[in-house]
Amino acid sequence: MTPAPVTNVVIVGGGTAGWMAAAALAHVMGKLPGFSVTLVESEAIGTVGVGEATIPQIIGYNRMLGIDEMEFMRETRATYKLGIEFVDWLRPGHSYVHPFGSYGLDMLGIDFQHFWIRGSAIGDETPVDAYSIAAMAGKAGKFDWPRPNTKSPMAKLAYAFQFDAARYARFLRARAEADGVTRVEGRVVEVEQNGESGVVTGIKLDSGQTIEGELFIDCSGFRSLLLGQALEVPFKDWSDWLPCDSAVAVPCTLGGKHEPLTRSTARPAGWQWRIPLQHRLGNGHVFSSQHMSREDATDLLLANLDGQPLADPNQLSFTAGHRARAWEKNVVALGLAAGFLEPLESTSIHLVQSGIARLLSLFPDTSFGATEIARFNEETDREYADIRDFLVLHYNASERDDSEFWRYCRNLELPEGLREKLEMFRSSGRIFRENNELFTEASWLAVMSGQGVHPERYHPVAGLLDEAETLERLRHIREVIAHTVEQLPTQDAFLQQRGGA
Ligand code: FAD
């Protein structure tokens, strides 16, 4: 007999993860006969209250829901993001951009970076930022939509958003409720499980109400109420590789520049973020509590704001890592309930989104097939490990030697995949990307070169152009990009003109 489809889905938690899941499930599956989604959240508990910077993949999520970009920009007070500016990461006084999109032009059938490496070997030491339209437009405070299928460098522009996370959750909630999601206010006080199988059968609220379901999505944040607490799925602790375990966050008035870039400034025991939104700046200091006290971290943040604080500092603690299985029995965890890798590359909301996409494609029936669950967990594990390696790169490949924290990071024993990537780039300028991993070759180039990793050689084909022609081609690419940036509107003008502000 064919197992019955799952039609009764219960989501625990109404932060960004909960409402992203609710909106997507209702939109994609809501028309199936009898399909229902119930979301339980507790206003008294509240949400984590941070999570404002994203990566370009979010455009795919918004489009899937049919969201109008300008309505979204207005409602969430969003700005555009063309990448992340890393200040003082290599050494104090140095900065570089990890831009979205790619660099320069591939030539003679090989990757652009080999020509850039050759250029520096023959005397042109222009940083790689100059070959990225996103980096240059970002630094100039400019923005426009990409122009696909043109010869302009704008053809390759990729962008994301910086938004008010609470507003984004509300925006999604309205859409989810319009698509039939039922929201229940209340605190979950007990998770009911089948005595033999351990399968979750229902959640009991402080009101005494029990909500039963077939599939439970745990979006309860760091508490991980269902996956971590009820099903006791262990946590893989990666804090040896990523020692930051604390953060303090505070919004402030909008001062300083309003570039379409998230800024990350290295600090003695971590780093500080600055995220420009339309109406304020989001700021936070991520640090290792073994290397700095909360008081000092808070003082350092407050002393380095570009405006006046708008709220009391929000103190947060976390451990880098993830649950060993994001899907166990009939519970799938998304967001912080599944794991957390610090926000250095703005990947958490993306992990929610990719978890939702994976769940939709492997959506179970009531037999909860082991093959689907295993695939979900395998892909999720790989995604976390790939991101971890990319994050560790930022800390490890630094010349900073000015604090205990940086000395620890520089002497870390690297995960094997990262060690191989670094060795290959150092020796031959080659970058390899495994399993369609999230960060592209261009991202690896941005951070490896930005963090001072210098290749010893380049692809022999890059040596086929003579020196003069190599230098001329590099100069031409830079000029075309600089000229294009000059013509772009500022991000403020763009938003006003298009009705997004
Ligand atoms: P939460 O926001 O914590 O939501 C949990 C929900 O569960 C809440 O609704 C809560 O009320 C509910 N809940 C919990 N317990 C119960 C209970 N017993 N009964 C009923 N309801 C309950 N991500 C990015 O992509 N970009 C960033 O720039 C970024 N910056 C970050 C900075 C920091 C310092 C941190 C810690 C995280 C950051 N993140 C970022 C991650 C991002 O904030 C989260 O991934 C995202 O907000 C999703 O959170 P969540 O919905 O999983 O959890």
Coordinates of C-alpha atoms and ligand atoms in Angstrom, one line a residue:
M1 CA 0.0 0.0 0.0
T2 CA 1.3 3.4 -0.9
P3 CA 2.1 5.4 2.2
A4 CA -0.2 8.5 2.7
P5 CA 1.4 11.9 2.0
V6 CA 2.3 14.1 4.8
T7 CA -0.4 16.8 5.0
N8 CA -0.1 18.1 8.6
V9 CA 3.0 20.2 9.2
V10 CA 3.8 22.0 12.5
I11 CA 6.6 24.6 12.7
V12 CA 7.9 25.5 16.1
G13 CA 9.3 29.0 16.1
G14 CA 8.6 32.3 14.3
G15 CA 12.0 33.8 13.7
T16 CA 13.4 34.3 10.2
A17 CA 13.7 30.5 9.8
G18 CA 10.1 29.7 10.9
W19 CA 8.5 32.3 8.7
M20 CA 10.7 31.5 5.7
A21 CA 9.7 27.8 6.0
A22 CA 6.1 28.6 6.6
A23 CA 5.8 31.0 3.6
A24 CA 7.6 28.6 1.3
L25 CA 5.7 25.4 2.3
A26 CA 2.4 27.2 2.1
H27 CA 3.2 28.7 -1.3
V28 CA 4.6 25.5 -2.9
M29 CA 2.5 22.8 -1.2
G30 CA -0.5 24.6 0.1
K31 CA -2.8 23.6 -2.8
L32 CA -2.4 19.9 -2.1
P33 CA -5.6 18.4 -0.7
G34 CA -5.8 18.7 3.0
F35 CA -2.4 20.3 3.4
S36 CA -2.0 22.5 6.4
V37 CA 0.8 24.4 8.1
T38 CA 0.6 25.5 11.7
L39 CA 3.3 27.8 13.2
V40 CA 3.7 28.2 16.9
E41 CA 5.7 31.1 18.3
S42 CA 6.1 32.8 21.6
E43 CA 6.2 36.6 21.7
A44 CA 7.4 36.4 25.3
I45 CA 10.5 34.4 24.2
G46 CA 11.1 36.5 21.1
T47 CA 13.6 36.0 18.4
V48 CA 17.4 36.2 18.3
G49 CA 16.9 39.8 16.9
V50 CA 19.9 39.8 14.5
G51 CA 20.6 38.5 11.0
E52 CA 20.5 41.4 8.6
A53 CA 23.0 40.6 5.8
T54 CA 22.4 38.0 3.1
I55 CA 24.0 36.6 0.0
P56 CA 22.7 36.6 -3.6
Q57 CA 20.9 33.2 -3.4
I58 CA 18.1 34.9 -1.4
I59 CA 16.9 36.5 -4.6
G60 CA 15.9 32.9 -5.7
Y61 CA 13.9 32.4 -2.5
N62 CA 12.1 35.8 -2.9
R63 CA 11.4 35.0 -6.6
M64 CA 10.0 31.6 -5.8
L65 CA 7.4 33.3 -3.6
G66 CA 6.7 35.9 -6.3
I67 CA 7.9 38.8 -4.1
D68 CA 8.1 42.1 -5.8
E69 CA 11.6 43.4 -5.1
M70 CA 10.7 47.1 -4.6
E71 CA 7.9 46.2 -2.2
F72 CA 10.3 44.0 -0.3
M73 CA 12.9 46.8 -0.2
R74 CA 10.4 49.3 1.2
E75 CA 8.8 46.9 3.7
T76 CA 12.1 45.6 5.2
R77 CA 13.9 49.0 4.8
A78 CA 16.5 47.1 2.8
T79 CA 19.6 48.2 1.1
Y80 CA 21.5 46.5 -1.6
K81 CA 24.7 44.5 -0.8
L82 CA 27.4 43.9 -3.4
G83 CA 29.8 42.2 -1.0
I84 CA 31.7 42.4 2.3
E85 CA 34.5 44.9 2.9
F86 CA 37.1 43.3 5.2
V87 CA 39.0 46.0 7.1
D88 CA 42.2 45.2 9.2
W89 CA 41.8 41.5 8.6
L90 CA 45.2 41.0 6.9
R91 CA 46.9 43.6 9.0
P92 CA 45.8 46.9 10.6
G93 CA 45.3 49.6 7.9
H94 CA 44.6 47.1 5.1
S95 CA 41.3 46.4 3.5
Y96 CA 39.8 44.4 0.6
V97 CA 36.3 43.4 -0.6
H98 CA 34.9 40.0 -1.0
P99 CA 32.5 41.0 -3.9
F100 CA 29.6 39.0 -5.3
G101 CA 30.0 37.9 -9.0
S102 CA 33.2 37.2 -10.8
Y103 CA 36.4 39.0 -11.7
G104 CA 37.7 40.3 -15.1
L105 CA 37.5 38.1 -18.1
D106 CA 38.6 34.6 -18.7
M107 CA 41.1 34.6 -21.6
L108 CA 42.6 31.9 -23.9
G109 CA 40.3 29.4 -22.2
I110 CA 41.6 29.8 -18.7
D111 CA 40.5 31.6 -15.5
F112 CA 41.2 35.3 -15.2
Q113 CA 43.1 35.0 -11.9
H114 CA 46.1 33.5 -13.8
F115 CA 46.5 36.6 -15.9
W116 CA 46.2 38.7 -12.7
I117 CA 48.8 36.6 -11.0
R118 CA 51.1 37.0 -14.0
G119 CA 50.5 40.8 -14.0
S120 CA 51.7 41.0 -10.5
A121 CA 54.8 38.9 -11.4
I122 CA 55.7 41.4 -14.1
G123 CA 55.1 44.5 -12.0
D124 CA 51.4 45.3 -12.0
E125 CA 50.4 44.9 -8.4
T126 CA 46.9 46.3 -8.7
P127 CA 44.7 44.5 -6.1
V128 CA 42.1 42.2 -7.6
D129 CA 39.3 44.4 -6.4
A130 CA 39.9 46.6 -9.4
Y131 CA 38.7 43.8 -11.7
S132 CA 35.3 43.3 -9.9
I133 CA 32.4 45.6 -10.9
A134 CA 30.7 44.7 -7.5
A135 CA 33.8 45.7 -5.4
M136 CA 34.3 48.9 -7.3
A137 CA 30.6 49.9 -7.4
G138 CA 30.3 49.0 -3.7
K139 CA 33.2 51.2 -2.7
A140 CA 31.8 54.0 -4.7
G141 CA 28.3 53.7 -3.1
K142 CA 26.8 52.9 -6.5
F143 CA 24.1 50.4 -7.5
D144 CA 22.1 49.4 -10.5
W145 CA 20.5 46.1 -11.5
P146 CA 22.6 43.7 -13.6
R147 CA 22.4 43.9 -17.4
P148 CA 22.4 40.2 -18.5
N149 CA 23.3 39.4 -22.1
T150 CA 25.2 42.6 -22.6
K151 CA 28.9 43.1 -23.0
S152 CA 28.9 45.5 -20.0
P153 CA 30.7 44.4 -16.8
M154 CA 27.2 44.8 -15.3
A155 CA 26.3 41.6 -17.1
K156 CA 28.1 39.8 -14.3
L157 CA 26.9 41.8 -11.3
A158 CA 25.4 39.8 -8.5
Y159 CA 23.8 41.3 -5.5
A160 CA 22.0 40.6 -2.2
F161 CA 20.2 42.6 0.5
Q162 CA 20.8 44.0 4.0
F163 CA 17.4 44.2 5.7
D164 CA 15.7 44.6 9.0
A165 CA 15.2 41.0 10.1
A166 CA 12.2 41.6 12.2
R167 CA 10.5 43.4 9.3
Y168 CA 11.4 40.5 7.0
A169 CA 9.8 38.0 9.3
R170 CA 6.6 40.1 9.5
F171 CA 6.6 40.5 5.7
L172 CA 6.8 36.8 5.2
R173 CA 4.3 36.2 8.0
A174 CA 1.7 38.2 6.1
R175 CA 2.3 36.2 2.9
A176 CA 2.3 32.9 4.8
E177 CA -1.0 33.7 6.5
A178 CA -2.5 34.8 3.2
D179 CA -1.5 31.4 1.9
G180 CA -3.4 29.7 4.7
V181 CA -0.7 29.2 7.5
T182 CA -2.3 29.2 11.0
R183 CA -0.3 31.0 13.6
V184 CA -0.6 30.0 17.3
E185 CA 0.8 32.2 20.0
G186 CA 2.1 30.2 23.0
R187 CA 5.0 28.6 24.7
V188 CA 5.9 25.0 24.0
V189 CA 6.2 23.3 27.4
E190 CA 6.4 19.7 26.4
V191 CA 7.2 17.6 23.3
E192 CA 5.0 14.5 23.1
Q193 CA 6.6 11.4 21.6
N194 CA 5.5 7.9 20.7
G195 CA 6.9 5.7 23.6
E196 CA 8.3 3.0 21.3
S197 CA 9.5 4.8 18.2
G198 CA 10.3 8.2 19.7
V199 CA 8.5 9.9 16.8
V200 CA 7.2 13.3 17.8
T201 CA 3.4 13.2 17.9
G202 CA 2.5 16.6 19.3
I203 CA 3.6 19.7 21.2
K204 CA 1.9 20.9 24.3
L205 CA 1.6 24.6 24.9
D206 CA 1.4 26.6 28.2
S207 CA -2.3 27.1 27.5
G208 CA -2.8 23.3 27.8
Q209 CA -3.5 23.0 24.1
T210 CA -1.8 20.1 22.3
I211 CA -1.0 20.6 18.6
E212 CA -0.6 17.3 16.7
G213 CA 1.3 16.9 13.5
E214 CA 3.0 14.4 11.1
L215 CA 6.0 16.5 10.2
F216 CA 7.6 18.9 12.7
I217 CA 9.9 21.6 11.7
D218 CA 12.1 22.8 14.5
C219 CA 12.8 26.5 14.1
S220 CA 13.1 27.2 17.8
G221 CA 16.5 28.9 17.6
F222 CA 19.5 28.0 19.8
R223 CA 17.1 26.0 22.1
S224 CA 16.6 23.4 19.5
L225 CA 13.6 22.2 21.4
L226 CA 12.6 19.2 19.3
L227 CA 15.8 18.1 17.5
G228 CA 18.3 18.8 20.3
Q229 CA 16.3 18.6 23.5
A230 CA 13.5 16.0 22.7
L231 CA 15.3 13.8 20.2
E232 CA 18.7 14.4 21.7
V233 CA 20.6 14.6 18.4
P234 CA 24.1 15.6 19.5
F235 CA 25.9 18.8 18.5
K236 CA 29.1 18.8 16.5
D237 CA 31.2 21.4 18.2
W238 CA 33.6 23.2 15.9
S239 CA 34.7 25.9 18.3
D240 CA 38.4 24.7 18.1
W241 CA 38.3 26.0 14.5
L242 CA 35.9 28.9 15.1
P243 CA 36.6 30.2 18.6
C244 CA 34.3 33.1 18.6
D245 CA 31.4 32.2 20.9
S246 CA 29.8 35.5 21.8
A247 CA 28.3 38.7 20.3
V248 CA 27.0 42.0 21.3
A249 CA 24.7 43.8 18.8
V250 CA 23.3 47.3 18.8
P251 CA 21.6 49.4 16.1
C252 CA 22.6 53.0 15.7
T253 CA 21.6 56.1 13.7
L254 CA 22.7 56.2 10.1
G255 CA 26.0 58.0 10.1
G256 CA 29.1 57.7 7.8
K257 CA 28.8 56.3 4.3
H258 CA 25.9 54.4 3.0
E259 CA 27.7 52.0 0.6
P260 CA 26.0 48.8 -0.6
L261 CA 28.5 46.8 1.4
T262 CA 28.5 45.0 4.7
R263 CA 31.7 45.9 6.6
S264 CA 33.6 43.6 8.8
T265 CA 36.5 45.2 10.9
A266 CA 38.9 42.9 12.7
R267 CA 39.2 43.5 16.4
P268 CA 41.7 42.1 18.9
A269 CA 39.5 39.1 19.8
G270 CA 37.1 38.9 16.9
W271 CA 35.5 41.4 14.5
Q272 CA 32.8 44.1 14.3
W273 CA 30.0 44.2 11.7
R274 CA 28.4 47.3 10.2
I275 CA 25.3 46.8 8.1
P276 CA 23.7 49.9 6.5
L277 CA 19.9 49.7 6.2
Q278 CA 17.7 52.5 4.9
H279 CA 16.9 53.9 8.3
R280 CA 19.7 52.8 10.6
L281 CA 23.0 50.9 10.9
G282 CA 23.1 47.4 12.3
N283 CA 26.3 46.8 14.3
G284 CA 27.7 44.0 16.3
H285 CA 30.9 42.7 17.8
V286 CA 31.6 39.0 17.5
F287 CA 34.3 37.8 19.9
S288 CA 35.9 35.0 21.7
S289 CA 34.9 35.1 25.4
Q290 CA 38.2 33.3 26.2
H291 CA 40.1 36.2 24.9
M292 CA 37.9 39.2 25.8
S293 CA 35.3 40.0 28.5
R294 CA 31.8 40.9 27.6
E295 CA 32.2 44.4 29.2
D296 CA 35.3 45.1 27.1
A297 CA 33.7 43.8 24.0
T298 CA 30.6 46.0 24.6
D299 CA 32.7 49.0 25.3
L300 CA 34.8 48.5 22.1
L301 CA 31.6 48.2 20.0
L302 CA 30.0 51.3 21.5
A303 CA 33.3 53.3 21.0
N304 CA 33.3 52.3 17.3
L305 CA 29.8 53.2 16.1
D306 CA 29.2 55.6 13.2
G307 CA 26.0 57.0 14.9
Q308 CA 24.1 57.2 18.2
P309 CA 22.9 53.9 19.7
L310 CA 19.2 53.3 19.3
A311 CA 18.7 50.5 21.8
D312 CA 20.5 48.7 24.7
P313 CA 23.1 46.2 23.5
N314 CA 21.8 42.7 22.8
Q315 CA 24.1 40.1 24.3
L316 CA 24.3 36.7 22.6
S317 CA 26.2 33.5 23.2
F318 CA 26.7 30.6 20.8
T319 CA 28.9 27.6 19.9
A320 CA 30.1 27.1 16.3
G321 CA 28.9 23.9 14.9
H322 CA 25.7 22.0 14.0
R323 CA 23.5 19.1 15.0
A324 CA 24.9 15.8 13.8
R325 CA 21.6 15.1 11.9
A326 CA 19.4 18.0 10.8
W327 CA 16.6 15.5 10.1
E328 CA 15.8 12.9 12.7
K329 CA 12.6 10.7 12.6
N330 CA 9.8 13.2 11.7
V331 CA 11.7 16.3 12.8
V332 CA 13.6 18.6 10.5
A333 CA 15.5 21.5 12.0
L334 CA 16.2 24.8 10.2
G335 CA 18.0 27.9 11.2
L336 CA 19.7 28.1 14.6
A337 CA 18.0 25.0 15.8
A338 CA 20.1 23.1 13.3
G339 CA 23.4 24.8 13.8
F340 CA 25.3 28.1 13.7
L341 CA 28.5 29.2 12.0
E342 CA 29.3 32.8 12.9
P343 CA 27.9 35.5 10.6
L344 CA 31.2 36.5 9.0
E345 CA 30.0 35.6 5.5
S346 CA 26.3 36.1 6.1
T347 CA 25.5 32.4 5.5
S348 CA 22.8 31.6 8.2
I349 CA 19.8 32.8 6.3
H350 CA 21.1 31.1 3.3
L351 CA 21.4 27.8 5.2
V352 CA 17.7 28.2 6.2
Q353 CA 16.8 28.7 2.5
S354 CA 18.9 25.8 1.3
G355 CA 17.4 23.6 4.0
I356 CA 13.9 24.6 2.8
A357 CA 14.8 23.8 -0.8
R358 CA 16.2 20.4 0.2
L359 CA 13.1 19.6 2.3
L360 CA 10.8 20.6 -0.6
S361 CA 12.7 18.3 -3.0
L362 CA 12.8 15.4 -0.5
F363 CA 9.4 16.1 1.0
P364 CA 8.5 12.9 2.9
D365 CA 5.4 10.8 3.0
T366 CA 4.2 9.3 6.2
S367 CA 6.7 6.4 5.9
F368 CA 9.6 8.8 6.4
G369 CA 11.9 7.0 4.0
A370 CA 15.4 6.5 5.4
T371 CA 17.0 7.2 2.0
E372 CA 15.6 10.7 1.8
I373 CA 16.5 11.5 5.3
A374 CA 20.1 10.2 4.8
R375 CA 20.4 12.3 1.7
F376 CA 19.1 15.4 3.4
N377 CA 21.6 15.0 6.3
E378 CA 24.5 14.2 4.0
E379 CA 24.0 17.3 1.9
T380 CA 23.4 19.5 5.0
D381 CA 26.6 18.2 6.6
R382 CA 28.6 19.0 3.5
E383 CA 27.2 22.4 3.3
Y384 CA 28.2 23.3 6.9
A385 CA 31.7 21.9 6.4
D386 CA 32.3 23.8 3.2
I387 CA 31.2 27.1 4.9
R388 CA 33.3 26.3 7.9
D389 CA 36.4 25.9 5.8
F390 CA 35.8 29.2 4.1
L391 CA 35.3 31.0 7.4
V392 CA 38.4 29.5 9.0
L393 CA 40.4 30.8 6.0
H394 CA 39.7 34.4 7.0
Y395 CA 41.1 33.9 10.5
N396 CA 44.0 31.6 9.7
A397 CA 45.5 33.4 6.7
S398 CA 46.2 36.7 8.5
E399 CA 49.4 38.4 9.3
R400 CA 48.0 39.7 12.6
D401 CA 50.1 38.8 15.5
D402 CA 48.9 41.5 17.9
S403 CA 46.8 39.5 20.3
E404 CA 46.5 36.1 21.8
F405 CA 43.4 35.5 19.7
W406 CA 45.1 36.1 16.4
R407 CA 48.1 34.0 17.4
Y408 CA 45.6 31.2 18.2
C409 CA 43.9 31.6 14.8
R410 CA 47.2 31.7 12.8
N411 CA 48.3 28.5 14.4
L412 CA 45.2 26.5 14.0
E413 CA 45.4 23.0 12.6
L414 CA 43.4 23.4 9.4
P415 CA 40.6 21.2 8.2
E416 CA 41.9 19.0 5.5
G417 CA 39.9 20.4 2.6
L418 CA 41.0 23.9 3.4
R419 CA 44.6 22.9 3.7
E420 CA 44.5 21.3 0.2
K421 CA 42.8 24.4 -1.3
L422 CA 45.5 26.7 0.2
E423 CA 48.3 24.5 -1.0
M424 CA 47.0 24.3 -4.5
F425 CA 46.5 28.1 -4.7
R426 CA 49.8 28.9 -3.2
S427 CA 51.7 26.6 -5.5
S428 CA 49.9 27.1 -8.8
G429 CA 47.2 29.8 -8.5
R430 CA 44.5 27.1 -9.1
I431 CA 41.3 27.1 -7.2
F432 CA 39.1 24.1 -7.1
R433 CA 35.5 23.9 -6.0
E434 CA 34.1 20.7 -4.8
N435 CA 30.5 19.4 -5.0
N436 CA 29.1 22.7 -6.2
E437 CA 30.0 24.3 -2.9
L438 CA 28.4 27.6 -1.9
F439 CA 31.5 29.8 -2.3
T440 CA 32.6 30.1 -5.9
E441 CA 36.2 30.2 -7.2
A442 CA 35.8 34.0 -7.3
S443 CA 35.0 34.1 -3.6
W444 CA 38.0 31.9 -2.7
L445 CA 40.2 34.2 -4.9
A446 CA 38.8 37.3 -3.1
V447 CA 39.6 36.0 0.4
M448 CA 42.8 34.1 -0.3
S449 CA 44.3 37.1 -2.1
G450 CA 42.8 39.6 0.3
Q451 CA 44.3 37.7 3.2
G452 CA 47.7 37.8 1.6
V453 CA 48.0 34.3 0.2
H454 CA 50.3 34.7 -2.8
P455 CA 50.5 32.1 -5.6
E456 CA 54.1 31.1 -6.6
R457 CA 53.1 30.3 -10.2
Y458 CA 50.3 30.7 -12.7
H459 CA 48.8 28.6 -15.5
P460 CA 51.4 28.3 -18.3
V461 CA 48.8 29.5 -20.8
A462 CA 48.8 32.9 -19.1
G463 CA 52.4 33.2 -20.2
L464 CA 51.5 32.9 -23.9
L465 CA 50.6 36.6 -24.0
D466 CA 53.7 38.8 -24.0
E467 CA 54.3 41.1 -21.1
A468 CA 53.1 44.3 -22.8
E469 CA 49.9 42.7 -24.0
T470 CA 49.2 41.2 -20.6
L471 CA 49.6 44.6 -18.9
E472 CA 47.5 46.3 -21.6
R473 CA 44.7 43.8 -21.3
L474 CA 44.6 44.1 -17.5
R475 CA 44.6 47.9 -17.7
H476 CA 41.8 47.8 -20.3
I477 CA 39.6 45.7 -18.0
R478 CA 40.2 48.0 -15.1
E479 CA 39.3 51.0 -17.2
V480 CA 36.1 49.5 -18.5
I481 CA 35.0 48.7 -15.0
A482 CA 35.9 52.1 -13.6
H483 CA 34.1 53.9 -16.5
T484 CA 31.0 51.7 -15.9
V485 CA 31.0 52.5 -12.2
E486 CA 31.2 56.2 -13.0
Q487 CA 27.9 56.0 -14.9
L488 CA 26.0 54.2 -12.3
P489 CA 23.5 55.9 -9.9
T490 CA 24.2 56.0 -6.2
Q491 CA 22.3 53.4 -4.3
D492 CA 20.2 56.1 -2.7
A493 CA 19.2 57.6 -6.1
F494 CA 18.5 54.1 -7.4
L495 CA 16.2 53.3 -4.5
Q496 CA 14.3 56.6 -4.7
Q497 CA 14.0 56.4 -8.4
R498 CA 12.6 52.8 -8.4
G499 CA 10.3 53.4 -5.4
G500 CA 12.2 51.1 -3.0
A501 CA 12.9 53.7 -0.4
Ligands
FAD1 P1 15.2 32.7 16.3 O1 15.2 34.1 15.7 O2 15.8 32.6 17.7 O3 13.7 32.3 16.5 C1 13.3 31.2 17.3 C2 11.8 31.2 17.4 O4 11.4 30.1 18.3 C3 11.2 32.4 18.1 O5 10.0 32.8 17.4 C4 10.9 32.0 19.5 O6 9.8 32.7 20.1 C5 10.5 30.5 19.2 N1 10.6 29.7 20.4 C6 11.7 29.3 21.1 N2 11.4 28.5 22.1 C7 10.0 28.4 22.1 C8 9.0 27.8 22.9 N3 9.4 27.1 24.0 N4 7.8 27.9 22.6 C9 7.4 28.6 21.5 N5 8.2 29.2 20.7 C10 9.5 29.1 21.0 N6 22.3 35.4 9.6 C11 22.5 35.9 8.4 O7 22.1 35.3 7.4 N7 23.1 37.1 8.2 C12 23.6 37.8 9.3 O8 24.1 38.9 9.1 C13 23.5 37.2 10.6 N8 24.1 37.8 11.7 C14 24.0 37.2 12.9 C15 24.6 37.7 14.0 C16 24.6 37.0 15.2 C17 25.4 37.5 16.4 C18 23.9 35.8 15.3 C19 23.8 35.1 16.6 C20 23.2 35.3 14.2 C21 23.3 36.0 13.0 N9 22.7 35.4 11.9 C22 22.8 36.0 10.7 C23 21.8 34.2 12.0 C24 20.4 34.6 11.9 O9 20.1 35.6 12.9 C25 19.5 33.4 12.1 O10 19.9 32.4 11.3 C26 18.1 33.7 11.7 O11 17.6 34.8 12.4 C27 17.2 32.6 12.0 O12 17.0 32.4 13.4 P2 15.9 31.4 13.9 O13 14.6 31.7 13.2 O14 16.5 30.0 13.6 O15 15.9 31.6 15.5

